[in-house]
Short mmCIF file of C-alpha atoms in Angstrom, two decimals:
data_model
loop_
_atom_site.label_atom_id
_atom_site.label_comp_id
_atom_site.label_asym_id
_atom_site.label_seq_id
_atom_site.Cartn_x
_atom_site.Cartn_y
_atom_site.Cartn_z
CA MET A 1 -55.91 11.24 -19.69
CA ALA A 2 -53.36 9.65 -17.38
CA PRO A 3 -54.62 6.47 -15.72
CA THR A 4 -55.34 6.68 -12.00
CA ARG A 5 -56.06 4.26 -9.19
CA ARG A 6 -55.93 1.23 -11.44
CA GLY A 7 -52.34 0.09 -11.66
CA PHE A 8 -50.86 3.44 -12.79
CA ARG A 9 -49.73 6.66 -11.19
CA GLY A 10 -50.99 9.96 -12.46
CA ASP A 11 -47.77 10.38 -14.44
CA GLY A 12 -48.42 7.17 -16.35
CA ARG A 13 -45.73 5.09 -14.62
CA PRO A 14 -46.78 1.56 -13.62
CA VAL A 15 -47.70 0.71 -10.07
CA GLY A 16 -47.80 -2.95 -9.15
CA GLU A 17 -49.78 -2.89 -5.93
CA GLU A 18 -53.14 -1.80 -7.34
CA THR A 19 -54.88 -4.53 -9.32
CA LEU A 20 -58.35 -5.77 -10.14
CA ALA A 21 -58.48 -7.96 -7.05
CA ARG A 22 -57.17 -5.32 -4.65
CA ALA A 23 -58.90 -2.20 -5.89
CA HIS A 24 -62.13 -3.00 -4.03
CA CYS A 25 -60.38 -2.11 -0.77
CA GLU A 26 -59.71 1.43 -1.94
CA ARG A 27 -62.46 3.92 -1.21
CA GLY A 28 -61.77 5.73 -4.48
CA SER A 29 -61.75 2.58 -6.65
CA VAL A 30 -63.58 2.30 -9.96
CA LEU A 31 -66.60 0.55 -8.56
CA ARG A 32 -66.90 3.06 -5.75
CA GLN A 33 -66.62 5.78 -8.36
CA GLY A 34 -69.00 3.84 -10.59
CA ARG A 35 -71.53 3.70 -7.78
CA ARG A 36 -71.47 7.47 -7.60
CA ALA A 37 -71.90 7.71 -11.35
CA CYS A 38 -74.81 5.26 -11.17
CA ALA A 39 -76.45 7.27 -8.41
CA ARG A 40 -75.95 10.49 -10.33
CA THR A 41 -77.48 8.94 -13.41
CA ALA A 42 -80.39 7.39 -11.57
CA ALA A 43 -81.23 10.50 -9.57
CA ARG A 44 -80.53 13.01 -12.33
CA ALA A 45 -84.18 13.83 -13.04
CA SER A 46 -85.24 14.02 -9.41
CA LEU A 47 -82.24 16.11 -8.36
CA ARG A 48 -82.14 18.48 -11.32
CA SER A 49 -84.02 21.17 -9.41
CA CYS A 50 -82.22 20.65 -6.11
CA SER A 51 -79.92 23.31 -4.77
CA ALA A 52 -76.45 22.28 -3.59
CA SER A 53 -77.29 23.31 -0.02
CA ALA A 54 -80.42 21.18 -0.02
CA ARG A 55 -78.44 18.11 -1.11
CA ARG A 56 -75.93 18.70 1.68
CA GLN A 57 -78.76 18.99 4.18
CA ALA A 58 -80.17 15.69 2.97
CA ALA A 59 -77.39 13.82 4.76
CA THR A 60 -78.93 14.83 8.10
CA LEU A 61 -82.58 14.46 7.12
CA PRO A 62 -84.64 11.33 7.71
CA ILE A 63 -86.33 9.81 4.69
CA GLY A 64 -89.80 11.29 4.34
CA LYS A 65 -88.51 14.87 4.65
CA GLY A 66 -88.14 16.93 1.50
CA ALA A 67 -84.69 18.13 0.50
CA CYS A 68 -85.09 19.04 -3.14
CA ASP A 69 -88.64 20.14 -3.93
CA GLU A 70 -88.62 23.16 -6.20
CA ASP A 71 -91.23 24.75 -3.98
CA ASN A 72 -89.74 23.46 -0.75
CA GLN A 73 -85.96 23.82 -0.76
CA ASP A 74 -85.97 24.83 2.92
CA ALA A 75 -86.34 21.13 3.79
CA THR A 76 -89.87 21.39 5.21
CA PRO A 77 -90.93 17.94 6.47
CA ARG A 78 -93.29 15.98 4.28
CA SER A 79 -95.72 13.35 5.33
CA PRO A 80 -94.15 9.86 5.53
CA ALA A 81 -96.89 8.65 3.19
CA THR A 82 -95.20 10.47 0.33
CA ALA A 83 -92.02 8.34 0.42
CA SER A 84 -91.06 7.20 -3.08
CA PRO A 85 -88.18 5.59 -5.00
CA ASN A 86 -86.89 9.10 -5.74
CA GLU A 87 -86.38 9.64 -2.03
CA GLY A 88 -84.41 6.42 -1.93
CA LEU A 89 -82.21 7.84 -4.68
CA LEU A 90 -81.83 11.06 -2.71
CA ALA A 91 -80.70 9.10 0.34
CA VAL A 92 -78.11 7.26 -1.77
CA GLN A 93 -76.81 10.65 -2.92
CA ALA A 94 -76.72 11.87 0.67
CA SER A 95 -74.79 8.81 1.84
CA GLU A 96 -72.02 9.63 -0.64
CA GLN A 97 -71.36 12.83 1.32
CA ILE A 98 -70.60 10.87 4.51
CA ASP A 99 -66.87 10.29 4.90
CA ASP A 100 -67.04 7.44 7.42
CA PRO A 101 -68.23 4.25 5.59
CA GLU A 102 -69.68 2.77 8.78
CA ASN A 103 -71.74 5.90 9.35
CA ALA A 104 -72.87 5.81 5.72
CA ILE A 105 -73.97 2.18 6.10
CA GLU A 106 -75.83 3.04 9.31
CA PHE A 107 -77.48 6.01 7.58
CA LEU A 108 -78.68 3.86 4.66
CA ASN A 109 -79.89 1.11 6.98
CA GLY A 110 -81.89 3.59 9.02
CA ALA A 111 -83.26 5.24 5.88
CA SER A 112 -84.40 1.89 4.46
CA LYS A 113 -86.25 1.06 7.67
CA ARG A 114 -88.02 4.42 7.68
CA VAL A 115 -89.06 4.06 4.05
CA GLU A 116 -90.31 0.54 4.72
CA GLN A 117 -92.50 1.82 7.53
CA THR A 118 -94.26 4.26 5.22
CA ARG A 119 -95.64 1.51 2.94
CA ALA A 120 -96.24 4.25 0.36
CA THR A 121 -96.38 3.64 -3.37
CA GLY A 122 -93.00 2.48 -4.61
CA TRP A 123 -91.58 1.87 -1.14
CA GLN A 124 -90.29 -1.61 -2.02
CA GLN A 125 -88.08 -0.37 -4.83
CA ALA A 126 -86.85 2.55 -2.72
CA VAL A 127 -85.87 0.14 0.07
CA LEU A 128 -84.04 -2.12 -2.37
CA LEU A 129 -82.12 0.84 -3.81
CA LEU A 130 -80.97 1.78 -0.32
CA ARG A 131 -80.08 -1.77 0.67
CA LEU A 132 -78.13 -2.42 -2.53
CA SER A 133 -76.14 0.78 -2.04
CA MET A 134 -75.48 -0.38 1.52
CA ALA A 135 -74.32 -3.79 0.21
CA GLY A 136 -71.74 -2.11 -2.03
CA MET A 137 -70.34 -0.21 0.95
CA GLN A 138 -70.27 -3.40 3.02
CA VAL A 139 -68.14 -5.08 0.34
CA HIS A 140 -65.60 -2.25 0.53
CA GLN A 141 -65.57 -2.67 4.32
CA GLY A 142 -64.93 -6.40 4.05
CA GLN A 143 -68.42 -7.39 5.23
CA HIS A 144 -68.82 -9.86 2.38
CA ALA A 145 -71.33 -12.27 3.95
CA ALA A 146 -73.75 -9.47 4.89
CA ALA A 147 -73.45 -7.93 1.43
CA LYS A 148 -73.98 -11.26 -0.31
CA ASN A 149 -77.18 -11.86 1.68
CA ILE A 150 -78.57 -8.45 0.71
CA ILE A 151 -77.71 -9.00 -2.96
CA GLN A 152 -79.34 -12.43 -3.05
CA GLU A 153 -82.49 -11.23 -1.25
CA SER A 154 -82.71 -8.25 -3.59
CA LYS A 155 -82.33 -10.51 -6.63
CA ASN A 156 -85.29 -12.62 -5.51
CA GLU A 157 -87.45 -9.55 -4.92
CA ILE A 158 -86.51 -7.88 -8.20
CA GLU A 159 -87.28 -11.07 -10.15
CA SER A 160 -90.75 -11.14 -8.60
CA MET A 161 -91.48 -7.52 -9.62
CA GLN A 162 -93.49 -6.83 -12.74
CA ASP A 163 -91.73 -3.64 -13.80
CA PRO A 164 -88.61 -2.80 -11.74
CA LEU A 165 -87.02 0.60 -12.26
CA PRO A 166 -83.96 0.74 -14.54
CA GLU A 167 -82.18 2.52 -11.68
CA LEU A 168 -82.93 -0.45 -9.44
CA GLN A 169 -81.62 -2.89 -12.03
CA ALA A 170 -78.43 -0.85 -12.36
CA ALA A 171 -77.99 -0.73 -8.59
CA PHE A 172 -78.40 -4.51 -8.36
CA TYR A 173 -75.81 -5.29 -11.04
CA LEU A 174 -73.37 -2.74 -9.63
CA ALA A 175 -73.63 -4.26 -6.14
CA SER A 176 -73.17 -7.71 -7.68
CA CYS A 177 -70.04 -6.46 -9.46
CA ASP A 178 -68.67 -5.16 -6.15
CA SER A 179 -69.11 -8.56 -4.51
CA LEU A 180 -67.89 -10.64 -7.45
CA LYS A 181 -64.83 -8.45 -7.92
CA ALA A 182 -63.88 -8.74 -4.25
CA ASN A 183 -64.13 -12.53 -4.49
CA ARG A 184 -62.19 -12.77 -7.78
CA GLN A 185 -65.12 -14.31 -9.65
CA PHE A 186 -63.96 -12.82 -12.92
CA SER A 187 -66.32 -14.54 -15.34
CA GLN A 188 -69.43 -13.62 -13.36
CA TYR A 189 -68.11 -10.10 -12.83
CA TYR A 190 -67.65 -9.74 -16.59
CA LYS A 191 -71.23 -10.81 -17.34
CA ASN A 192 -72.77 -8.64 -14.61
CA ALA A 193 -70.67 -5.62 -15.58
CA LEU A 194 -71.84 -5.81 -19.20
CA THR A 195 -75.45 -6.02 -18.01
CA TYR A 196 -74.92 -3.08 -15.65
CA LEU A 197 -73.65 -0.95 -18.54
CA ALA A 198 -76.89 -1.66 -20.41
CA TYR A 199 -78.76 0.31 -17.73
CA VAL A 200 -76.34 3.26 -17.55
CA ASP A 201 -76.14 6.31 -19.79
CA LEU A 202 -72.43 6.51 -20.61
CA LYS A 203 -72.78 10.20 -21.43
CA THR A 204 -73.36 10.92 -17.73
CA MET A 205 -70.27 9.01 -16.53
CA PRO A 206 -67.08 10.99 -15.90
CA ASN A 207 -64.23 10.08 -18.25
CA GLU A 208 -62.10 8.79 -15.39
CA ASP A 209 -64.88 6.43 -14.30
CA LYS A 210 -65.29 5.18 -17.86
CA THR A 211 -61.59 4.42 -18.17
CA MET A 212 -61.32 2.60 -14.87
CA PHE A 213 -64.47 0.57 -15.46
CA ALA A 214 -63.26 -0.36 -18.95
CA VAL A 215 -59.91 -1.51 -17.55
CA ASP A 216 -61.64 -3.70 -14.95
CA LEU A 217 -63.91 -5.12 -17.63
CA VAL A 218 -61.02 -6.07 -19.93
CA LEU A 219 -59.02 -7.61 -17.08
CA ALA A 220 -62.02 -9.67 -16.00
CA ALA A 221 -62.54 -10.88 -19.58
CA LEU A 222 -58.91 -11.94 -19.90
CA LEU A 223 -58.89 -13.68 -16.51
CA GLY A 224 -62.33 -15.31 -16.70
CA GLU A 225 -61.90 -19.06 -17.04
CA ASP A 226 -64.99 -19.57 -19.22
CA THR A 227 -64.86 -16.28 -21.15
CA TYR A 228 -63.92 -16.95 -24.76
CA THR A 229 -66.01 -14.46 -26.72
CA PHE A 230 -64.87 -10.85 -26.80
CA GLY A 231 -66.66 -9.44 -29.83
CA GLU A 232 -69.30 -7.63 -27.79
CA LEU A 233 -66.64 -6.23 -25.47
CA LEU A 234 -64.40 -4.99 -28.29
CA ARG A 235 -67.34 -3.22 -29.92
CA HIS A 236 -68.48 -1.54 -26.70
CA PRO A 237 -67.85 2.23 -26.77
CA LEU A 238 -66.43 2.07 -23.24
CA VAL A 239 -63.66 -0.31 -24.36
CA GLU A 240 -63.23 1.50 -27.67
CA GLY A 241 -62.09 4.43 -25.56
CA LEU A 242 -59.00 2.46 -24.52
CA ARG A 243 -57.64 2.52 -28.08
CA GLN A 244 -56.10 5.91 -27.33
CA GLY A 245 -54.04 6.89 -24.32
CA PRO A 246 -52.00 5.03 -21.70
CA HIS A 247 -54.24 1.93 -21.76
CA GLN A 248 -54.00 1.23 -25.48
CA TRP A 249 -51.66 -1.68 -24.69
CA LEU A 250 -54.51 -3.39 -22.83
CA HIS A 251 -56.85 -2.96 -25.80
CA ALA A 252 -54.16 -4.39 -28.10
CA LEU A 253 -53.72 -7.31 -25.71
CA LEU A 254 -57.46 -8.05 -25.81
CA GLU A 255 -57.49 -7.90 -29.62
CA SER A 256 -54.61 -10.38 -29.82
CA VAL A 257 -56.40 -12.80 -27.48
CA ASP A 258 -59.67 -12.51 -29.40
CA GLY A 259 -57.85 -13.12 -32.68
CA GLY A 260 -55.98 -16.13 -31.32
CA ASP A 261 -52.76 -14.31 -32.23
CA LEU A 262 -50.05 -15.72 -29.95
CA VAL A 263 -47.30 -13.83 -31.79
CA GLY A 264 -49.22 -10.58 -31.34
CA PHE A 265 -49.86 -11.40 -27.68
CA GLU A 266 -46.16 -11.92 -27.01
CA ALA A 267 -45.34 -8.73 -28.92
CA VAL A 268 -47.68 -6.66 -26.73
CA THR A 269 -46.45 -8.18 -23.45
CA ASN A 270 -42.83 -7.61 -24.46
CA GLN A 271 -43.29 -4.11 -25.85
CA HIS A 272 -45.31 -3.00 -22.82
CA ALA A 273 -43.58 -5.17 -20.23
CA ASP A 274 -43.63 -2.44 -17.54
CA TYR A 275 -47.39 -2.04 -17.78
CA PHE A 276 -48.06 -5.77 -18.06
CA ASN A 277 -45.82 -6.65 -15.12
CA ALA A 278 -47.54 -3.98 -13.03
CA GLN A 279 -50.64 -6.19 -13.06
CA PRO A 280 -49.79 -9.18 -10.82
CA LEU A 281 -52.92 -11.08 -11.82
CA LEU A 282 -51.98 -10.91 -15.49
CA VAL A 283 -48.44 -12.07 -14.72
CA GLU A 284 -49.70 -14.85 -12.47
CA ASN A 285 -52.21 -16.07 -15.04
CA LYS A 286 -50.12 -15.52 -18.18
CA PRO A 287 -49.86 -19.28 -18.99
CA LYS A 288 -53.67 -19.60 -18.75
CA ILE A 289 -54.16 -16.57 -20.99
CA GLU A 290 -51.70 -18.02 -23.50
CA GLN A 291 -53.71 -21.25 -23.52
CA LYS A 292 -56.83 -19.16 -24.14
CA VAL A 293 -55.08 -17.57 -27.12
CA SER A 294 -54.20 -21.03 -28.51
CA LEU A 295 -57.76 -22.26 -28.03
CA LEU A 296 -59.16 -19.23 -29.84
CA ALA A 297 -56.62 -19.72 -32.63
CA LEU A 298 -57.98 -23.25 -33.00
CA VAL A 299 -61.57 -22.01 -33.00
CA ASN A 300 -60.83 -19.22 -35.49
CA ARG A 301 -59.07 -21.65 -37.80
CA ILE A 302 -62.12 -23.93 -37.78
CA ILE A 303 -64.58 -21.06 -38.28
CA ALA A 304 -62.58 -19.69 -41.19
CA ALA A 305 -62.45 -23.03 -43.03
CA SER A 306 -65.67 -24.76 -41.97
CA ALA A 307 -67.61 -23.43 -44.99
CA VAL A 308 -65.53 -25.69 -47.20
CA ASN A 309 -64.09 -28.35 -44.94
CA SER A 310 -64.95 -29.90 -41.55
CA GLU A 311 -61.92 -32.20 -41.36
CA PHE A 312 -58.56 -30.86 -40.22
CA THR A 313 -55.18 -32.49 -39.84
CA PHE A 314 -53.41 -32.22 -36.50
CA ASP A 315 -50.45 -30.69 -38.29
CA SER A 316 -52.48 -27.79 -39.75
CA LEU A 317 -54.15 -27.14 -36.39
CA ALA A 318 -50.81 -27.17 -34.58
CA LYS A 319 -49.38 -24.61 -37.00
CA SER A 320 -52.36 -22.25 -36.73
CA SER A 321 -52.49 -22.58 -32.91
CA LYS A 322 -48.72 -22.14 -32.52
CA VAL A 323 -48.45 -25.23 -30.28
CA PRO A 324 -46.19 -28.28 -30.69
CA LEU A 325 -47.74 -31.14 -32.67
CA ALA A 326 -47.40 -33.39 -29.61
CA ARG A 327 -49.75 -31.09 -27.66
CA ILE A 328 -52.46 -30.56 -30.25
CA GLU A 329 -54.56 -33.52 -29.08
CA ILE A 330 -54.61 -32.10 -25.56
CA LEU A 331 -55.62 -28.70 -26.93
CA VAL A 332 -58.44 -30.23 -28.99
CA MET A 333 -59.71 -32.21 -25.99
CA LYS A 334 -59.64 -29.00 -23.92
CA ALA A 335 -61.66 -27.18 -26.59
CA ILE A 336 -64.22 -29.99 -26.64
CA SER A 337 -64.48 -30.09 -22.83
CA LEU A 338 -65.07 -26.31 -22.76
CA HIS A 339 -67.81 -26.68 -25.41
CA LEU A 340 -65.93 -24.45 -27.82
CA ILE A 341 -66.23 -27.14 -30.51
CA SER A 342 -67.89 -30.53 -30.99
CA GLY A 343 -66.48 -33.36 -33.07
CA HIS A 344 -64.26 -36.42 -32.94
CA MET A 345 -60.59 -37.20 -33.47
CA ASP A 346 -59.04 -39.99 -35.49
CA GLU A 347 -55.72 -40.70 -33.84
CA VAL A 348 -54.65 -43.08 -36.58
CA LYS A 349 -55.23 -40.58 -39.39
CA GLN A 350 -54.24 -37.68 -37.11
CA THR A 351 -57.36 -35.70 -38.02
CA LEU A 352 -60.16 -33.82 -36.31
CA THR A 353 -63.69 -33.82 -37.74
CA VAL A 354 -65.74 -30.87 -36.46
CA THR A 355 -69.53 -31.02 -36.24
CA TRP A 356 -70.11 -27.73 -34.38
CA VAL A 357 -68.15 -24.64 -33.39
CA MET A 358 -69.18 -21.95 -30.94
CA PRO A 359 -70.82 -18.84 -32.40
CA LYS A 360 -68.72 -15.72 -32.34
CA GLN A 361 -69.41 -12.03 -32.76
CA LEU A 362 -67.07 -11.00 -35.51
CA THR A 363 -64.86 -7.94 -35.81
CA ASP A 364 -64.88 -5.92 -39.05
CA LYS A 365 -61.70 -7.67 -40.17
CA GLU A 366 -63.23 -11.08 -39.48
CA VAL A 367 -66.42 -10.16 -41.34
CA LYS A 368 -64.31 -9.46 -44.42
CA GLN A 369 -62.50 -12.76 -44.01
CA ARG A 370 -65.78 -14.65 -43.68
CA GLY A 371 -67.06 -12.96 -46.81
CA GLU A 372 -64.02 -14.23 -48.68
CA SER A 373 -64.62 -17.68 -47.22
CA VAL A 374 -68.23 -17.70 -48.40
CA GLU A 375 -67.09 -16.54 -51.85
CA ASN A 376 -64.60 -19.41 -52.01
CA TRP A 377 -67.30 -21.84 -50.90
CA SER A 378 -69.60 -20.52 -53.64
CA LYS A 379 -66.87 -21.08 -56.23
CA HIS A 380 -66.32 -24.58 -54.90
CA ILE A 381 -70.02 -25.43 -55.22
CA TYR A 382 -70.07 -24.01 -58.75
CA ASN A 383 -67.08 -26.17 -59.73
CA VAL A 384 -68.78 -29.25 -58.28
CA LEU A 385 -71.87 -28.48 -60.36
CA LEU A 386 -69.75 -28.15 -63.52
CA ASP A 387 -68.10 -31.50 -62.78
CA MET A 388 -71.49 -33.13 -62.39
CA GLU A 389 -72.71 -31.65 -65.67
CA ASN A 390 -69.65 -32.93 -67.51
CA GLU A 391 -69.69 -36.40 -66.00
CA VAL A 392 -73.39 -37.24 -66.02
CA PRO A 393 -75.20 -34.98 -68.51
CA GLU A 394 -77.83 -37.63 -69.28
CA LEU A 395 -78.97 -37.71 -65.65
CA LEU A 396 -79.36 -33.96 -65.55
CA LEU A 397 -81.39 -34.05 -68.77
CA GLU A 398 -83.68 -36.74 -67.39
CA ALA A 399 -84.17 -34.76 -64.20
#
C-alpha cells in the first residue's frame, strides 16, 4: 500500500511538509483517522444492528433518543432515564459525520450536557467518552488549553472509577496522544500510544490507519529524548507491518538504532535519503539520534559481556560505540546520567566498571547472542573449578 498523509504522496514519492509535528493540523491525519477507528471498535457491538440511515439520523438527534434499536430504527424518542455509555458511543459516531469541526464540538458538548442531566446508570462514563472525543477535536482546531483541561479532568475521574470501560480507556489515551503529538512531547506520546493500542482490536483498524499510526509511533520512539528501549515496539504487530512496503526503510532505521549499529544507521539514511530528508524532524534531530545509537551500542556491548566481565577499557568501548576515544568518557557520563548504566570510571587506568545496566527486551538475534554468552560464562566457571581442583585438591577433599 502506498503511504498517504504521512510524509509521502500516494505514488510513494517523498513529501517534506507533512511530518509528525504538523500532521495534527490535518483533518485526515492518522490520529483523526485513529479516532474513527477507535470509535468504530468501541461502538461495534452497539451499532451492529443499526441501519445506515439510522446512523445518519443520529447526527440530528439529541442524546436520549434511539437511533439504532433493532425494534426501533425509526428513531422513536426514548426516555432520558435510559441514557447509557452506548449512547455516548453513538454520539461520537454521529459527530464524525459532521464536516464542520466547530459544529461537531458543539454537538458533542451539548450531547454530554444532556447525558449528564439524565443521571442514568453509566452516565458518567458516557459523558467522559463524549468529552474526550471533543478534546481530540479541540486539539485539531488549535484549542490546546481547553483540550488539556478536559484530558486532565477525565484522567482524575477515570482513576477514581472502579471498573472503567475499555472503550473509555482507549478514548482517554487517544485524546492524550492527540495533545502530546501537537505539543511535540514525543516520549510521552510514545508511552500513551502503546497503552492505547492495548485497548484496541487491531483487526478492526483499516490498513491505512495501522500504517500511519505505526509510522507516528516509530518517529516518536526515535525522537523521544528518554526512549532507549525498542524491543516491545519492534515486536508489536503494528510495527511489524512496516517491514514490507514503502515504509520498510523506517523499520530498518529503528532496528539499527535499537542494535546500536551506527554503520547500519548511516547506510539506511544514505540509501533512503529522499525518504529520510522528507521528514524534517528526523533531519533536524539526526545528531541526537546518532548519539542515541552510540549510547545503545555502549549498552549492548556491556550487556553482551557482563556475564563474564564487568570491567571495560575505554578503548574497547570506543570501538564498539564507533566514537573517538577522546569522547568515550563523555558518552559514559551521559549513559550514567540517563540511568542506562551504573558504575564508576578509573581515568588513570582508562577503564569503566559497571555495576548495573538497564534491562532490555531482546530481539530473536539478541536472544541467540545472549545464549552464546551464557554458554561461554558456563565454560569459564567450569575452567575456574578445574583450576581450583588442580591447585588445592586437599582443601576440596577436606570440604
